[in-house]
Coordinates of C-alpha atoms (C1' of nucleotides) in Angstrom, one line a residue:
Chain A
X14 CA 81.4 35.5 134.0
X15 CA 84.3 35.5 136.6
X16 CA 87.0 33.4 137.7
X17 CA 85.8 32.4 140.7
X18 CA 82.2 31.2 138.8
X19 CA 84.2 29.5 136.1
X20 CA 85.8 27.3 138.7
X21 CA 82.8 26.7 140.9
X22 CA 81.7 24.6 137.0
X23 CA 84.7 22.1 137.5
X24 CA 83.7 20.0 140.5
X25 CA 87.1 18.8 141.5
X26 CA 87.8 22.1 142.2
X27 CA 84.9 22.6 143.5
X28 CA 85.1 20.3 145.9
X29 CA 88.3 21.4 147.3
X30 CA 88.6 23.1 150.5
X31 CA 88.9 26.9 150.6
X32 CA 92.8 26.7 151.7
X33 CA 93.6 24.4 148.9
X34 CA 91.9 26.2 146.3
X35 CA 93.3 29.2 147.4
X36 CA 96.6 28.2 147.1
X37 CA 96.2 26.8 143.4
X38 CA 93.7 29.6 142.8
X39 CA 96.4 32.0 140.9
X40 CA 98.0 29.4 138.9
X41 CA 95.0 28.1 137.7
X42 CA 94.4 29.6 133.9
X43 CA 91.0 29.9 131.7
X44 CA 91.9 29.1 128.1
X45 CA 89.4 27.8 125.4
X46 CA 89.8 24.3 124.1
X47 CA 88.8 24.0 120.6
X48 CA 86.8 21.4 118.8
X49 CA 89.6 18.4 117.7
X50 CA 92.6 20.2 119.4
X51 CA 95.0 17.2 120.3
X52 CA 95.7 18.1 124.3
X53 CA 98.3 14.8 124.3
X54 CA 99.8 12.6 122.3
X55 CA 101.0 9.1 123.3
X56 CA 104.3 9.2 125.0
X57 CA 104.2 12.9 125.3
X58 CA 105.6 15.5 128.2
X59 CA 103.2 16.8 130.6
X60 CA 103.7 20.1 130.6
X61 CA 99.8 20.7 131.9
X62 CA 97.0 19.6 133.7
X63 CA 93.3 20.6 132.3
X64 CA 90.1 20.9 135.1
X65 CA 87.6 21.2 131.8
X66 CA 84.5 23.4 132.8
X67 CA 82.3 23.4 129.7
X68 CA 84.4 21.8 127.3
X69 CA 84.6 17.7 126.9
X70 CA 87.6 15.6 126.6
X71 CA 88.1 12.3 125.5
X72 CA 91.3 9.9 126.0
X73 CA 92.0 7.7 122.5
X74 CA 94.0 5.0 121.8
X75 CA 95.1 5.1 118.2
X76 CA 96.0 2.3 116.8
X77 CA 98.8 1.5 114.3
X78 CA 96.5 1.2 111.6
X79 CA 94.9 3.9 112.3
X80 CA 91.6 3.0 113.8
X81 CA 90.9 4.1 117.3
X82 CA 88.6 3.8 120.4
X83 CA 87.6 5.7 123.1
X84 CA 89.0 4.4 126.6
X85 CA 87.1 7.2 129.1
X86 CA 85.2 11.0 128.8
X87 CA 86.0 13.5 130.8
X88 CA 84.0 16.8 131.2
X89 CA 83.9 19.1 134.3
X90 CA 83.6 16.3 136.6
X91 CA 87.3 15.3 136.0
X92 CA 90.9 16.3 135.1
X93 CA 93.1 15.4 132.3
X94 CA 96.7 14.5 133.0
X95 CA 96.1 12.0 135.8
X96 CA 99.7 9.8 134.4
X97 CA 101.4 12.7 136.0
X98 CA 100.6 12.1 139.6
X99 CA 100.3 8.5 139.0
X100 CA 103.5 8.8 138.7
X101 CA 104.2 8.1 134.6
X102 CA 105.9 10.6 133.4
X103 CA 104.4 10.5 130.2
X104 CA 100.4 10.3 128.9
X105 CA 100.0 6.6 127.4
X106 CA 96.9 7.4 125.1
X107 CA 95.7 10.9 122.9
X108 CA 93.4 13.4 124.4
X109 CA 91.7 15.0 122.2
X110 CA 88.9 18.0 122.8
X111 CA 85.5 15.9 121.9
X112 CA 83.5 19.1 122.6
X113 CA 84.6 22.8 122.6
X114 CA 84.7 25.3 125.7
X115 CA 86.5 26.4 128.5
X116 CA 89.2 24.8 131.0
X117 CA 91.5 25.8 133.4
X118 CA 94.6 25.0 133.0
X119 CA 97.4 23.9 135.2
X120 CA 101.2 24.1 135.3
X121 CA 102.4 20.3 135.6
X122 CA 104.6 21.3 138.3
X123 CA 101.3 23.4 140.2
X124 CA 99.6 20.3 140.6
X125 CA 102.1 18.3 141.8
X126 CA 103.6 20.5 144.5
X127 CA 100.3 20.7 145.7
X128 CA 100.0 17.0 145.8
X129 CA 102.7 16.2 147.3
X130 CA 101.3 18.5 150.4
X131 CA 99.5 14.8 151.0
X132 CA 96.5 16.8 152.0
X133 CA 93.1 16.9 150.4
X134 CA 94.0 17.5 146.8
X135 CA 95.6 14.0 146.9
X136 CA 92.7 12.3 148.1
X137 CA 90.6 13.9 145.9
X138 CA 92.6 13.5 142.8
X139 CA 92.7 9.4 144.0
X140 CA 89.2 9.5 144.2
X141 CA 88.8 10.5 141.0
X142 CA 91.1 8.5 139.1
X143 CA 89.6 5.7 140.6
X144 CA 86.1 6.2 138.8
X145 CA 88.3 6.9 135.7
X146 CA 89.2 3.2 136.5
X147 CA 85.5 2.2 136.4
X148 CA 84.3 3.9 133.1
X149 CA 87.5 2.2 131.7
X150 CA 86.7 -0.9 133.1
X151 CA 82.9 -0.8 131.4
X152 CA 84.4 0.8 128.7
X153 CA 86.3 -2.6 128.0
X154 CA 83.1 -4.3 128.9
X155 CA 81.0 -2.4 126.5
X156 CA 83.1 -3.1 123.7
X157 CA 82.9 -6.7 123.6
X158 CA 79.6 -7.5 124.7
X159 CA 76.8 -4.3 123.5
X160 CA 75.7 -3.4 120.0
X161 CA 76.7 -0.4 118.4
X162 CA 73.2 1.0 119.2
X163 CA 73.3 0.5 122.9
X164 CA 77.0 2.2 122.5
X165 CA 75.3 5.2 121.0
X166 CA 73.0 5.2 123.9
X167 CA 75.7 5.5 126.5
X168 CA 78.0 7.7 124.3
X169 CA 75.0 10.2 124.0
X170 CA 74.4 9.9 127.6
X171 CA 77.7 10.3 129.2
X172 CA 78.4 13.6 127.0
X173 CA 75.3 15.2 127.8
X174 CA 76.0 14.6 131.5
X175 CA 79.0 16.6 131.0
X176 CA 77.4 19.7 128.8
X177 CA 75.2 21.9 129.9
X178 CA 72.4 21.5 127.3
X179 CA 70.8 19.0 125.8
X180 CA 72.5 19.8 122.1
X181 CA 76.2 18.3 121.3
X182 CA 78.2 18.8 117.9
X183 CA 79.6 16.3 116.3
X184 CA 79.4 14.3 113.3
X185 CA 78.6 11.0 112.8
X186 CA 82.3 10.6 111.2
X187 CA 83.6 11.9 114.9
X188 CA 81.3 9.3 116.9
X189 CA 82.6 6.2 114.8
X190 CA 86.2 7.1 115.6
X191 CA 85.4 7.2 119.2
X192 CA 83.4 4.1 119.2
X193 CA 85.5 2.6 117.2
X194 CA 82.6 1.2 114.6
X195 CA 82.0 2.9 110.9
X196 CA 80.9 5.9 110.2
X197 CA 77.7 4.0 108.4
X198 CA 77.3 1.9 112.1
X199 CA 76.4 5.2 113.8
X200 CA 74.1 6.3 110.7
X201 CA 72.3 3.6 111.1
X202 CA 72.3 3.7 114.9
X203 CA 71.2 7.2 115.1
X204 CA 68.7 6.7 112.4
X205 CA 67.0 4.3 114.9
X206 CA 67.0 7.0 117.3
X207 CA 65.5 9.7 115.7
X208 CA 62.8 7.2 114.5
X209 CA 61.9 6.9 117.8
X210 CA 62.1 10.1 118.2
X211 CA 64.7 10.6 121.0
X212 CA 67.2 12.5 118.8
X213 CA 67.3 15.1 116.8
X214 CA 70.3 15.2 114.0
X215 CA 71.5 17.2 111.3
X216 CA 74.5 17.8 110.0
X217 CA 76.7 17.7 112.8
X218 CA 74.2 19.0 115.4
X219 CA 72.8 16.6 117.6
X220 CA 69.5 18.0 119.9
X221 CA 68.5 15.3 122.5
X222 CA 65.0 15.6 122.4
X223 CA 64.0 12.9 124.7
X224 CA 66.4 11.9 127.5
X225 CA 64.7 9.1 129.4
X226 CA 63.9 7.4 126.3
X227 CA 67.6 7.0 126.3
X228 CA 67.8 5.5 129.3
X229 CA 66.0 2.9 128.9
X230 CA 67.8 1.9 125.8
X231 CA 71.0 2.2 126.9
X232 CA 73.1 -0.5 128.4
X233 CA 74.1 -1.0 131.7
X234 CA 77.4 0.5 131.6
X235 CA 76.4 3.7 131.9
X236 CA 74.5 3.3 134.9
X237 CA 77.2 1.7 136.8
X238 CA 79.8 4.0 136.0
X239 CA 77.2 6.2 136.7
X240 CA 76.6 5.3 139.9
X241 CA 80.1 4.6 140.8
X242 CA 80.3 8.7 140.0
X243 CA 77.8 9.7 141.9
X244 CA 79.2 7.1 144.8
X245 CA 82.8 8.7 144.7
X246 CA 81.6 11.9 144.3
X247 CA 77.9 12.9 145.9
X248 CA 76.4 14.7 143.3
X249 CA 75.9 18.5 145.0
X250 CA 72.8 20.5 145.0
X251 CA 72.0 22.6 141.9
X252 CA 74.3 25.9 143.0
X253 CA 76.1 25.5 145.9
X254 CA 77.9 28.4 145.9
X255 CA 76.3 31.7 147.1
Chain B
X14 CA 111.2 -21.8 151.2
X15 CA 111.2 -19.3 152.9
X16 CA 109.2 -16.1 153.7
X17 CA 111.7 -13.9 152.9
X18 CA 112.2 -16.2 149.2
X19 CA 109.0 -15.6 148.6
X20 CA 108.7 -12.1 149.2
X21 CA 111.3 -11.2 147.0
X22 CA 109.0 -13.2 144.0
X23 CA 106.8 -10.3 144.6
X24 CA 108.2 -7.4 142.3
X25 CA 106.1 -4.8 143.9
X26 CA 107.9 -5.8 147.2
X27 CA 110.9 -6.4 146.0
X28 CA 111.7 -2.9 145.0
X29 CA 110.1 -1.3 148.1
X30 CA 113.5 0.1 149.6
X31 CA 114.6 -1.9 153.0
X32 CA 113.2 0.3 155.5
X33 CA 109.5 0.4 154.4
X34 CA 109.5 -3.5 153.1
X35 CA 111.1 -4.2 157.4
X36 CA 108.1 -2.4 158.0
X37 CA 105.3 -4.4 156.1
X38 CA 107.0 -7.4 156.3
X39 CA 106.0 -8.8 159.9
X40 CA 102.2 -8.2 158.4
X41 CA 102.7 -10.2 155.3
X42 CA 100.8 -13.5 155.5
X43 CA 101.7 -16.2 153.0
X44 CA 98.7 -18.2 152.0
X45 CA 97.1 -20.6 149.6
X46 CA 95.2 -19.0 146.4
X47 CA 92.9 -21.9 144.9
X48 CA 91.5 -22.1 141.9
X49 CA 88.3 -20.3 141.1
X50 CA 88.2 -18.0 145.0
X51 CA 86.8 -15.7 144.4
X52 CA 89.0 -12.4 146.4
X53 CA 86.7 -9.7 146.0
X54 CA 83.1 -9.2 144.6
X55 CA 81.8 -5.9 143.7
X56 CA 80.7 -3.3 146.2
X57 CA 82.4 -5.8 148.8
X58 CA 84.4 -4.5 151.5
X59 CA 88.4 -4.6 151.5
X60 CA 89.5 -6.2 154.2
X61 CA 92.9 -7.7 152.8
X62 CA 95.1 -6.7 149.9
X63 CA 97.0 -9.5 148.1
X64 CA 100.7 -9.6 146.5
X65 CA 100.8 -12.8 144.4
X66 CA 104.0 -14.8 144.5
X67 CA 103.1 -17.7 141.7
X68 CA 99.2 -17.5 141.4
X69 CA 97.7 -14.8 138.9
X70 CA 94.3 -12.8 139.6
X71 CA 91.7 -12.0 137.0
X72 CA 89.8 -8.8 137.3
X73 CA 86.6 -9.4 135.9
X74 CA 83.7 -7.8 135.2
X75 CA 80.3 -10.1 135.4
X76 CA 77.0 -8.2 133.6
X77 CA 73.4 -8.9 134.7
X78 CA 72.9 -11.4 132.2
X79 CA 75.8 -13.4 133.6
X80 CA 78.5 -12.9 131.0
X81 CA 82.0 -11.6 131.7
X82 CA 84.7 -10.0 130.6
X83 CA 88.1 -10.0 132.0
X84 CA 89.5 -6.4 132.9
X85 CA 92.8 -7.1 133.8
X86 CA 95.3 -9.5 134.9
X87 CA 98.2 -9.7 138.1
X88 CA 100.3 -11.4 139.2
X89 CA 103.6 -11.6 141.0
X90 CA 104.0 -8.2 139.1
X91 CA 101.4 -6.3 141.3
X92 CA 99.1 -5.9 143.8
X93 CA 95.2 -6.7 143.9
X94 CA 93.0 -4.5 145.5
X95 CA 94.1 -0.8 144.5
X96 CA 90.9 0.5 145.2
X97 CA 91.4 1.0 148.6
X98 CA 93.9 3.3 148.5
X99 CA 92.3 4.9 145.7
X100 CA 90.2 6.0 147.5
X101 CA 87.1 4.5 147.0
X102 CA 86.3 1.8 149.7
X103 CA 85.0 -0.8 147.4
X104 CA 86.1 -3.3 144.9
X105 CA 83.9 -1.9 141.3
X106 CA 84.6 -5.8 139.9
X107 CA 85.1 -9.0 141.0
X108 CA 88.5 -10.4 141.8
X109 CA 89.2 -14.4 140.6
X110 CA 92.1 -17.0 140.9
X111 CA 93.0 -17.5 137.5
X112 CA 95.8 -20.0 138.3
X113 CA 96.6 -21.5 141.7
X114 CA 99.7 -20.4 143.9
X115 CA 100.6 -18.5 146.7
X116 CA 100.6 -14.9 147.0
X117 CA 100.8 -12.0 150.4
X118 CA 97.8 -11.2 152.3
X119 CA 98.1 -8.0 153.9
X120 CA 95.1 -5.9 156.0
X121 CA 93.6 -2.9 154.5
X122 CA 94.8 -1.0 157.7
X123 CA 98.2 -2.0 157.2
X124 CA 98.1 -0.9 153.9
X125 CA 97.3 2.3 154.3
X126 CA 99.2 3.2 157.4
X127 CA 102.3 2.4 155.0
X128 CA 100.2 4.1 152.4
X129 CA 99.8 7.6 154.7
X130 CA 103.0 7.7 155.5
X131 CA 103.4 9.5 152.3
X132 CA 106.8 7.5 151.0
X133 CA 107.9 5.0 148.6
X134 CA 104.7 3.0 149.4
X135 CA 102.7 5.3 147.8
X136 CA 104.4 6.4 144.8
X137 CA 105.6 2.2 144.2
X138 CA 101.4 1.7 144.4
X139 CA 100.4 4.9 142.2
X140 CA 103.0 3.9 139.6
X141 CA 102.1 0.4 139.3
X142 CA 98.0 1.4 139.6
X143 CA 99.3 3.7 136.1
X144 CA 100.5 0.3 134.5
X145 CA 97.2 -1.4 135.6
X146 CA 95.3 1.3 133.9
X147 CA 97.2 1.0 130.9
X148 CA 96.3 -2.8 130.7
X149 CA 92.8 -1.9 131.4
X150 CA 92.5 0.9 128.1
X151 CA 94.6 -1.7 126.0
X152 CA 92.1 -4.7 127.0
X153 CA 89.6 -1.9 126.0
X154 CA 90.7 -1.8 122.7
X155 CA 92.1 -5.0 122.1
X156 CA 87.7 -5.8 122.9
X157 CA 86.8 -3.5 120.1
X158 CA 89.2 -4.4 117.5
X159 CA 90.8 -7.5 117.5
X160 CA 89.8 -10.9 116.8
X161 CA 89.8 -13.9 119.4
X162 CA 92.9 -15.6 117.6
X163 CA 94.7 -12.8 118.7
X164 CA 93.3 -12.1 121.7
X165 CA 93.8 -15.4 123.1
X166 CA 97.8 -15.0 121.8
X167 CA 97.6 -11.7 124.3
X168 CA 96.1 -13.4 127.0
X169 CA 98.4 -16.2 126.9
X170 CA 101.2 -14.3 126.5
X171 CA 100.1 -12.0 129.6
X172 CA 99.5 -15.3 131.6
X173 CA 102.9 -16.9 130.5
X174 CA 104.3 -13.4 131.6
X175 CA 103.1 -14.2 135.1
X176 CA 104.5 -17.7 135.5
X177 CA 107.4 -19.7 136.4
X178 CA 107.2 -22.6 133.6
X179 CA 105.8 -22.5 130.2
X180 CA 102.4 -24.0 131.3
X181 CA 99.3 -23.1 132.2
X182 CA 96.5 -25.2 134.0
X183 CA 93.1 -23.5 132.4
X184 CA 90.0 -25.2 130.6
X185 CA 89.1 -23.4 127.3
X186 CA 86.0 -23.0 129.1
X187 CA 87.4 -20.5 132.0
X188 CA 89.4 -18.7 129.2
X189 CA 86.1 -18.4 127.3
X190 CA 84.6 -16.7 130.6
X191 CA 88.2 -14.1 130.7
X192 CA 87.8 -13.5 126.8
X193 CA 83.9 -12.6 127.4
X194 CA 84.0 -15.1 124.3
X195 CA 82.0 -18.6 123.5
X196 CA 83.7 -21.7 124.9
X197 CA 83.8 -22.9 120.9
X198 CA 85.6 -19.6 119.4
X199 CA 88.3 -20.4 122.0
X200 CA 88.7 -24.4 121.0
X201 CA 88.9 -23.3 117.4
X202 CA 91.5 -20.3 118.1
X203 CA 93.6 -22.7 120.2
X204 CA 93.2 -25.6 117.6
X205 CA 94.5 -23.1 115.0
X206 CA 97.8 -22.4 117.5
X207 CA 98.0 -26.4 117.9
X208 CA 98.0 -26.7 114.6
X209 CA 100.9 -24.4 113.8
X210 CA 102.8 -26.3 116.4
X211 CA 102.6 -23.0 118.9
X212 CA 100.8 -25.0 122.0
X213 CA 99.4 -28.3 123.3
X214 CA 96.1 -28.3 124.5
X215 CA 94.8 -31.5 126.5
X216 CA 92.1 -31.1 129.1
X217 CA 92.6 -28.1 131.1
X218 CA 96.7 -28.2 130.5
X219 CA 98.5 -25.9 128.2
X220 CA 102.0 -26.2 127.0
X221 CA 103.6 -23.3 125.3
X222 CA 106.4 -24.7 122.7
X223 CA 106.8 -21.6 120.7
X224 CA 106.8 -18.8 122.4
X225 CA 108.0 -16.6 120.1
X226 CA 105.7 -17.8 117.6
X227 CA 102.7 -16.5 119.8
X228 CA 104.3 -13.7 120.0
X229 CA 104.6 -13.1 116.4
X230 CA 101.1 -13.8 116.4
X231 CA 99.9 -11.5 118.8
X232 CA 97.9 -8.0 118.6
X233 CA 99.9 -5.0 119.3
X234 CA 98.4 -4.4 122.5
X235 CA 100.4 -7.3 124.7
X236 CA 103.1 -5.2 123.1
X237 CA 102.0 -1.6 124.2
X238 CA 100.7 -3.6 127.7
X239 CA 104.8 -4.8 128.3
X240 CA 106.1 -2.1 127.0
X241 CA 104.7 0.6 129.6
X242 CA 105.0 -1.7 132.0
X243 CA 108.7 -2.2 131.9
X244 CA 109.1 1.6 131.5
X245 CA 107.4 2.6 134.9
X246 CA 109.1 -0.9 136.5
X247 CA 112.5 -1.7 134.9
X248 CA 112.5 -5.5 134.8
X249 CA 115.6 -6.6 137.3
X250 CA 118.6 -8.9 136.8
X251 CA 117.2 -12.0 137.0
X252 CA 117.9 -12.6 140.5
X253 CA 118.4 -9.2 142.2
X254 CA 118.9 -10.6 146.1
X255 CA 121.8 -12.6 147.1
Chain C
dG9 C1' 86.0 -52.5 132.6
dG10 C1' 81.9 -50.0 132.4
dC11 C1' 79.8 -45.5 134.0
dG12 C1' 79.5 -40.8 134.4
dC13 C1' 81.5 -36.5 134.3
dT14 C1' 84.1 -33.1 132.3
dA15 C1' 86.7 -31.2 128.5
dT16 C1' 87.2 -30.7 123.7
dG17 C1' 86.0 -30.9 118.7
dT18 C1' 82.6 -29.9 114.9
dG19 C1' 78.8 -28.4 112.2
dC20 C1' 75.0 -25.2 111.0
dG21 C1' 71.9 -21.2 110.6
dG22 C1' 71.7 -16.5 111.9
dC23 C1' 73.2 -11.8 112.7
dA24 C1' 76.0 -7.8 113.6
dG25 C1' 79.4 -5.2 111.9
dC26 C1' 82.9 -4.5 108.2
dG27 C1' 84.6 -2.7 103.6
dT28 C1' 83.1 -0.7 99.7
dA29 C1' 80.6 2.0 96.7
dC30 C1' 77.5 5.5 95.6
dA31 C1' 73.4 8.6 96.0
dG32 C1' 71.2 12.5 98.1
dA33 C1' 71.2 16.5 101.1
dC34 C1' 72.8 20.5 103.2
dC35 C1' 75.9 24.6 103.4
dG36 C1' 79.1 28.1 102.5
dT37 C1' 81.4 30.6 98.9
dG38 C1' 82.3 32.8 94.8
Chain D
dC3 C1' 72.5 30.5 91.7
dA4 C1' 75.7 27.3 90.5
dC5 C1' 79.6 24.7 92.5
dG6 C1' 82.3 22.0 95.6
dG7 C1' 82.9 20.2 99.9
dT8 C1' 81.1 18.0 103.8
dC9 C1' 77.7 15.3 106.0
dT10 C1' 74.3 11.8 105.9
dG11 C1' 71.6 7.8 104.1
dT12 C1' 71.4 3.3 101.7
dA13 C1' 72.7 -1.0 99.5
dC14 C1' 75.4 -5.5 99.1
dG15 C1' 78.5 -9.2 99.8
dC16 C1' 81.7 -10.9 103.3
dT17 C1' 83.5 -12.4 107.7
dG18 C1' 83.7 -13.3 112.6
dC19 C1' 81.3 -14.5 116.2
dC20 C1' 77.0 -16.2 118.4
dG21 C1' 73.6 -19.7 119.9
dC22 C1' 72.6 -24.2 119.7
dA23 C1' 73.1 -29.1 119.2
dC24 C1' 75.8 -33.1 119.3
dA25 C1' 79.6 -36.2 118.8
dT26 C1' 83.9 -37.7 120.7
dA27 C1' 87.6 -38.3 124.1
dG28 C1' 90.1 -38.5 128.3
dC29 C1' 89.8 -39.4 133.3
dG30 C1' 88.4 -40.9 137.8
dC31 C1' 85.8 -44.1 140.4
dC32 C1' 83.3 -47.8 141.9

DNA sequence: GGCGCTATGTGCGGCAGCGTACAGACCGTG
DNA sequence: CACGGTCTGTACGCTGCCGCACATAGCGCC
């Protein structure tokens, strides 16, 4: 697989224009993200930007007793390190690699020189911050009025959108901490699930059998942050490079 | 009082250097925020964006079945309506007077000329859109972990925040709607704070008498929530213009 | 001063999720 | 193949919050 076809799999870059992604084209560097690697911690430097391509991200909050939720997911539809255009300095919550692969990553200093050309990367990179907003948002919404079960649902969902098979890793132990319920919460969740026959699990390997069933248990959050996605950024056909 | 008093109430104005805020500033409409307007509903169109002087806005999200849940609140330290130069066009939630007062009305196209002109504007608004995120990931967690004593603590404490005096004009029942809580758990968390001599509570009228009590009572996240907001905006001498 | 409205207080059954404890099940390794 | 570690399933009492139903209390208004 080459470069160039790596990059075509994160869709911000994708969506760049040819002179833009030229320019970033050299700096940008494939490196694997492994399963649990911390990307930032609270408070930390940004030394890098990461365009994910098959790997999945997810920003934590931690707190001081040491439970934690999940505030947003971000797969190859997104970037990690927004704080650092936005102007922060420094990342307020922990990223941590939810799912292993590949990313490109960016010099801190790359990304923002391009920026500040004011030209279409900054649009973009507004544009996509802004549905991180919204899965935040419903995130916070999710949390305080859906069962554990519907959470699943979305959880399950928004992953998958972001992997290219219908098969994630990851323990039940892993899903609590970014749910922020008990281990024994998601058990029993899951259990439902595969009841129903929608999921397959074992031991750390989840195999979505049914995908629509899903849907149709699965709160509204994930459609709207869904749809606010797809209304920021038009979903492309299948391969739209040649 | 006058308009250029008021202005300078606004902190995301205030520190706009001289030459943009000359710009802005014959654009900037002072008017009336009741009670209860509603500014912005979801998927509306953004005509206007508003810099409160003395009212605060609630974001909040409202689900199908007609509950809510309060995404984040602003006031005289920010700006409502972010999304527009975000990028995306429309407002994802709705926008509510939370408390009465007087705030900036200013068109969308005035905005973003100031906006385009790739200066201060910009990086004020990214940098404060950062601290608005970080309220939204902490009301996230706050959602998932913490119980309604506390998280009434936070809100009041993020209300008080926003406000000349020490008292707030807001039935349990509107908090209940900010919470995403029932009207009851709010009268018996605020009956609790009563009782320990923190508040008064009669009809719709809150006193504060201990606020350091409340704050001693109060989740972490009002903490995290203050704290990265007076990192990205130092908080000023307390009256900066002459 | 009585009426009606709104705001607040209270009580009760029910349930979802928590903390804890422990039992099986699976897997790699020696 | 036995062992130890990890992952998953199950059970039980507890608590916080919900939904509901009502009882009081302040406040404006005729």
């Amino acid at each position: 697989m080459t470069d160039l076809d790596n990059s075509a799999l994160n869709q911000l870059l994708n969506t760049l224009p040819g002179e833009e992604y030229q320019r970033l084209r050299p700096h940008l560097e494939p490196i694997e993200m492994p399963l649990g690697e911390v990307i930032y911690e609270p408070g930390g430097e940004l030394r890098y930007v990461y365009f994910p391509i098959t790997c999945i991200v997810s920003l934590l909050y931690v707190m001081e007793n040491g439970s934690s939720a999940e505030i947003a997911v971000i797969g190859n539809d997104g970037m990690v390190g927004v704080a650092l255009f936005m102007g922060g300095g420094s990342m307020p919550n922990r990223a941590v690699v939810q799912s292993s692969g590949r990313a490109y990553r960016l010099r801190a200093h790359q990304l923002m020189r391009e920026f500040n050309q004011f030209g279409a990367m900054l649009h973009l990179l507004l544009r996509y911050t802004q549905s991180l907003i919204t899965q935040m948002a419903q995130t916070a919404v999710c949390n305080r009025h859906h069962t554990v079960d519907q959470q699943l649902c979305r959880w399950l969902l928004l992953s998958l959108d972001r992997l290219p098979s219908n098969e994630l890793n990851m323990t039940q132990e892993l899903i609590a901490n970014m749910l922020g319920v008990r281990r024994e919460g998601v058990t029993e969740a899951a259990g439902k699930l595969q009841q129903a026959g929608l999921i397959q699990y074992s031991r750390g390997h989840i195999t979505v059998l049914d995908r629509p069933g899903l849907e149709t248990r699965v709160c509204e959050c994930y459609h709207v942050v869904k749809a606010e996605s797809d209304r920021l950024f038009p979903p492309p056909p299948p391969m739209p490079l040649g």
